[in-house]
N, C-alpha and C. Protein backbone atom coordinates (compact mmCIF):
# COMPACT_ATOMS: atom_id res chain seq x y z
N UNK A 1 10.38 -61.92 -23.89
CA UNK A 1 9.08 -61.39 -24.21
C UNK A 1 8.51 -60.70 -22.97
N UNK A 2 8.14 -59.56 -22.80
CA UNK A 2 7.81 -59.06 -21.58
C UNK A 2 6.22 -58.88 -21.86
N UNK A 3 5.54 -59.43 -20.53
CA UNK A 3 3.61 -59.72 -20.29
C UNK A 3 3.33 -58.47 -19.25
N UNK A 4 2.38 -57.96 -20.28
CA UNK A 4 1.61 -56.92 -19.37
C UNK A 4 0.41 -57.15 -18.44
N UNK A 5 0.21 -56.75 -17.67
CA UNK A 5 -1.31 -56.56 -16.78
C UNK A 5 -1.85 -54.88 -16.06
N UNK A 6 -3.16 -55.39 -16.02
CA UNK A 6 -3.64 -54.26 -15.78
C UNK A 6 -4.49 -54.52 -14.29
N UNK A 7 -4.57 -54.08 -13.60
CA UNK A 7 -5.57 -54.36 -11.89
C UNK A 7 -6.09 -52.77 -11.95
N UNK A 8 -7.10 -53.03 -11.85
CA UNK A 8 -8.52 -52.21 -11.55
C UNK A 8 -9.39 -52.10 -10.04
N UNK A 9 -9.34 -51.15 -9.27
CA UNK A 9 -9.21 -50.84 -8.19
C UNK A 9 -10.65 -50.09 -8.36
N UNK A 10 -11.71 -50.38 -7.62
CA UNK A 10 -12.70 -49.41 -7.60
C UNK A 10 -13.55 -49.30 -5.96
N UNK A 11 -13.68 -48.13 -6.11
CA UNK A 11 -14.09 -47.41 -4.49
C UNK A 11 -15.05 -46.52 -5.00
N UNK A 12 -16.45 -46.64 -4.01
CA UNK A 12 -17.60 -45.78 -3.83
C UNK A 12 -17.53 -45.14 -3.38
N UNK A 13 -17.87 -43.85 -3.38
CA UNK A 13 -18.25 -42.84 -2.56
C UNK A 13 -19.35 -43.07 -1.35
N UNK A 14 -19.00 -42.81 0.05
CA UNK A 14 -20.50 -43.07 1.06
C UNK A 14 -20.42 -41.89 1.42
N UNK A 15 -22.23 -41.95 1.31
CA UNK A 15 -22.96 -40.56 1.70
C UNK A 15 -22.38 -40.10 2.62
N UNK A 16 -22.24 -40.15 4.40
CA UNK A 16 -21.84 -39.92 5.32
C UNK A 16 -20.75 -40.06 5.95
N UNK A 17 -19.28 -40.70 4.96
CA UNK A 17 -17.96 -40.77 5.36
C UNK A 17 -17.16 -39.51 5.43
N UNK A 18 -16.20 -39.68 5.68
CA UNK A 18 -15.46 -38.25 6.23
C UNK A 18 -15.07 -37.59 4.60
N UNK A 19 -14.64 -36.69 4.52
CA UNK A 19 -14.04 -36.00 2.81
C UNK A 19 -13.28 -36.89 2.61
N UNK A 20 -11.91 -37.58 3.12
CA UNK A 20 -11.13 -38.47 2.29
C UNK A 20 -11.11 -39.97 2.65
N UNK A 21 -12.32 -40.36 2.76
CA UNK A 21 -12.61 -41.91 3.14
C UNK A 21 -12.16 -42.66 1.75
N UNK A 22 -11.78 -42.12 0.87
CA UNK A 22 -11.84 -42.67 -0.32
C UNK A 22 -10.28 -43.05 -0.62
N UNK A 23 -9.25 -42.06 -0.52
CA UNK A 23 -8.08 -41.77 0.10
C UNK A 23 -7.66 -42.86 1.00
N UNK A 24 -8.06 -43.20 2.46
CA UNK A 24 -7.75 -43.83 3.33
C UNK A 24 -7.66 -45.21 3.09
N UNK A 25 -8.96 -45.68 2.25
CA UNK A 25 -8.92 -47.05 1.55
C UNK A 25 -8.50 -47.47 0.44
N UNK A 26 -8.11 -46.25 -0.49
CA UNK A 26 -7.68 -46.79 -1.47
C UNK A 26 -5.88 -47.02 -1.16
N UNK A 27 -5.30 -46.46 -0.08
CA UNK A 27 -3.92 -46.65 0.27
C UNK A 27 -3.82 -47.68 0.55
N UNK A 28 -4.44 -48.66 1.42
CA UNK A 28 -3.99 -49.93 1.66
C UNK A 28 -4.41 -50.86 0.52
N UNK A 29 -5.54 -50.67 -0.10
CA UNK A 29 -5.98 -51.73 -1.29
C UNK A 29 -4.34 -51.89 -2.41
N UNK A 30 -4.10 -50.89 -2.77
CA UNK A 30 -2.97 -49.95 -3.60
C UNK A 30 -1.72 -50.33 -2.96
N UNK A 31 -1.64 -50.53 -1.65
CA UNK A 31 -0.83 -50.91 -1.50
C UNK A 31 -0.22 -52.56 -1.06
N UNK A 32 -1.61 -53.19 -1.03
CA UNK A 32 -1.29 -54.53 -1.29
C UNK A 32 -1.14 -55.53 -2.38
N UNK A 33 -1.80 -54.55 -3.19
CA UNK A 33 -1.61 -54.80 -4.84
C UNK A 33 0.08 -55.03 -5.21
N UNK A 34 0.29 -53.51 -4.95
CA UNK A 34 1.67 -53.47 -4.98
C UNK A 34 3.20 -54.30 -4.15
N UNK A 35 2.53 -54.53 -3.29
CA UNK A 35 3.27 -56.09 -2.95
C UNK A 35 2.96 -57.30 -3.15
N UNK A 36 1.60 -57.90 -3.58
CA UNK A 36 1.72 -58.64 -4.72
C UNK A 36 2.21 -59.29 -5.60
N UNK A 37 2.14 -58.32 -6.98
CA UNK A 37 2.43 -58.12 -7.77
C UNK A 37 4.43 -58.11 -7.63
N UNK A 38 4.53 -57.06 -6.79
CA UNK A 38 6.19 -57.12 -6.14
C UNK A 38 6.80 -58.29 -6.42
N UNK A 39 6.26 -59.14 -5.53
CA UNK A 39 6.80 -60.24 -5.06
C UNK A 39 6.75 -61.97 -5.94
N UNK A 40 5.87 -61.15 -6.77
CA UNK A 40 5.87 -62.27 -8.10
C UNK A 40 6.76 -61.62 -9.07
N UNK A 41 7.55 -60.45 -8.90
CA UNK A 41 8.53 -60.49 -10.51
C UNK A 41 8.14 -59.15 -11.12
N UNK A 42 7.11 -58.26 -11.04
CA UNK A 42 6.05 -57.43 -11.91
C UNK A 42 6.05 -56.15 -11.12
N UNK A 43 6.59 -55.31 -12.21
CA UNK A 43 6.99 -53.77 -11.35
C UNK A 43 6.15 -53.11 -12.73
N UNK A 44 5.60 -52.38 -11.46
CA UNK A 44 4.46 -50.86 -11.92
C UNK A 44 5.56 -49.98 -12.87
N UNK A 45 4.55 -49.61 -14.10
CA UNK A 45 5.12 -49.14 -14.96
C UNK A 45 4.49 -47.45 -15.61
N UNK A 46 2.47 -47.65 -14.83
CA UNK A 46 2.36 -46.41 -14.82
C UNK A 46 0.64 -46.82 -14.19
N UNK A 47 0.54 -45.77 -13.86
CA UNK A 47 -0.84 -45.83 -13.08
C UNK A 47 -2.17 -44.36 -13.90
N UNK A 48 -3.27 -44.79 -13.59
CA UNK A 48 -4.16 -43.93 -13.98
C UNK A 48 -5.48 -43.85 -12.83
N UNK A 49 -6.48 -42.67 -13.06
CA UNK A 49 -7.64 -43.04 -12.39
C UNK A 49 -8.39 -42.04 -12.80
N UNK A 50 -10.13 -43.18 -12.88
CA UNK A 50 -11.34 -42.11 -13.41
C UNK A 50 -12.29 -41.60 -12.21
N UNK A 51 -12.81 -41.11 -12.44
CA UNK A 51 -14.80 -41.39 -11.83
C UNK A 51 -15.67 -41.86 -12.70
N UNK A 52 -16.47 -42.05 -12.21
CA UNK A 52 -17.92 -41.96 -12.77
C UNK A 52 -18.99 -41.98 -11.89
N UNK A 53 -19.66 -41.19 -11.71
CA UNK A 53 -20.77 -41.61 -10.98
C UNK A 53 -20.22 -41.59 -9.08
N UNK A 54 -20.55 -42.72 -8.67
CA UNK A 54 -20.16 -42.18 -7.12
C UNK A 54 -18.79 -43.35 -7.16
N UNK A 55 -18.52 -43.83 -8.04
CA UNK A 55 -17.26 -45.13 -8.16
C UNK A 55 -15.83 -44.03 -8.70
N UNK A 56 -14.86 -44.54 -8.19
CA UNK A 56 -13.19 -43.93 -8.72
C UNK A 56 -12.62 -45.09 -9.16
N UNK A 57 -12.12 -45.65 -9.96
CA UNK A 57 -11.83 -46.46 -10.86
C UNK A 57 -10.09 -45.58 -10.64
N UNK A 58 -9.22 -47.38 -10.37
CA UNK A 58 -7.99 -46.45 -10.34
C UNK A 58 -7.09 -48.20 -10.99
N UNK A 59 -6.81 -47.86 -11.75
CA UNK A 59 -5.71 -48.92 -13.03
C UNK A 59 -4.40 -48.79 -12.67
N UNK A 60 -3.61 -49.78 -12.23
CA UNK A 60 -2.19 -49.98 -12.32
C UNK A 60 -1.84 -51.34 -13.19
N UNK A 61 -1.06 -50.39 -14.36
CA UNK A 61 0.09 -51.10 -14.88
C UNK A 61 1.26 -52.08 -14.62
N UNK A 62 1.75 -53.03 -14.67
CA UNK A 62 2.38 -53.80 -14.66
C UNK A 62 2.88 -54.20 -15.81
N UNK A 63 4.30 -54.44 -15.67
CA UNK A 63 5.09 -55.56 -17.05
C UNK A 63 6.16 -56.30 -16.23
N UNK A 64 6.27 -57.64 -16.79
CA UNK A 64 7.45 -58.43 -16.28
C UNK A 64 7.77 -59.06 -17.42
């Protein structure tokens, strides 16, 4: 039987950060997720991401 999950990643926009402050932090968040998840069994199967407002909303998939 293979179990899905979903992790939801969200980052603000700040008034006065550089253009890709958003970028810079979402690589390491993203990428600790992804070892994680790794290391329990559960490989990324597809990823997405929104806005809204001053938030980026970014979803990774998982199935094991």
């Amino acid at each position: 039987m293979t179990h899905y999950k979903v992790e939801t990643l969200v980052y603000y926009s700040k008034l006065f950060a550089g253009r890709n402050h958003i970028l810079e932090a979402s690589k390491k968040g993203i990428q600790d997720k992804l070892n994680k998840y790794s290391a329990d069994g559960w490989k990324l199967t597809s990823t997405d991401a929104t806005h809204f407002g001053a938030a980026m909303y970014i979803y990774l998939y998982f199935e094991k």
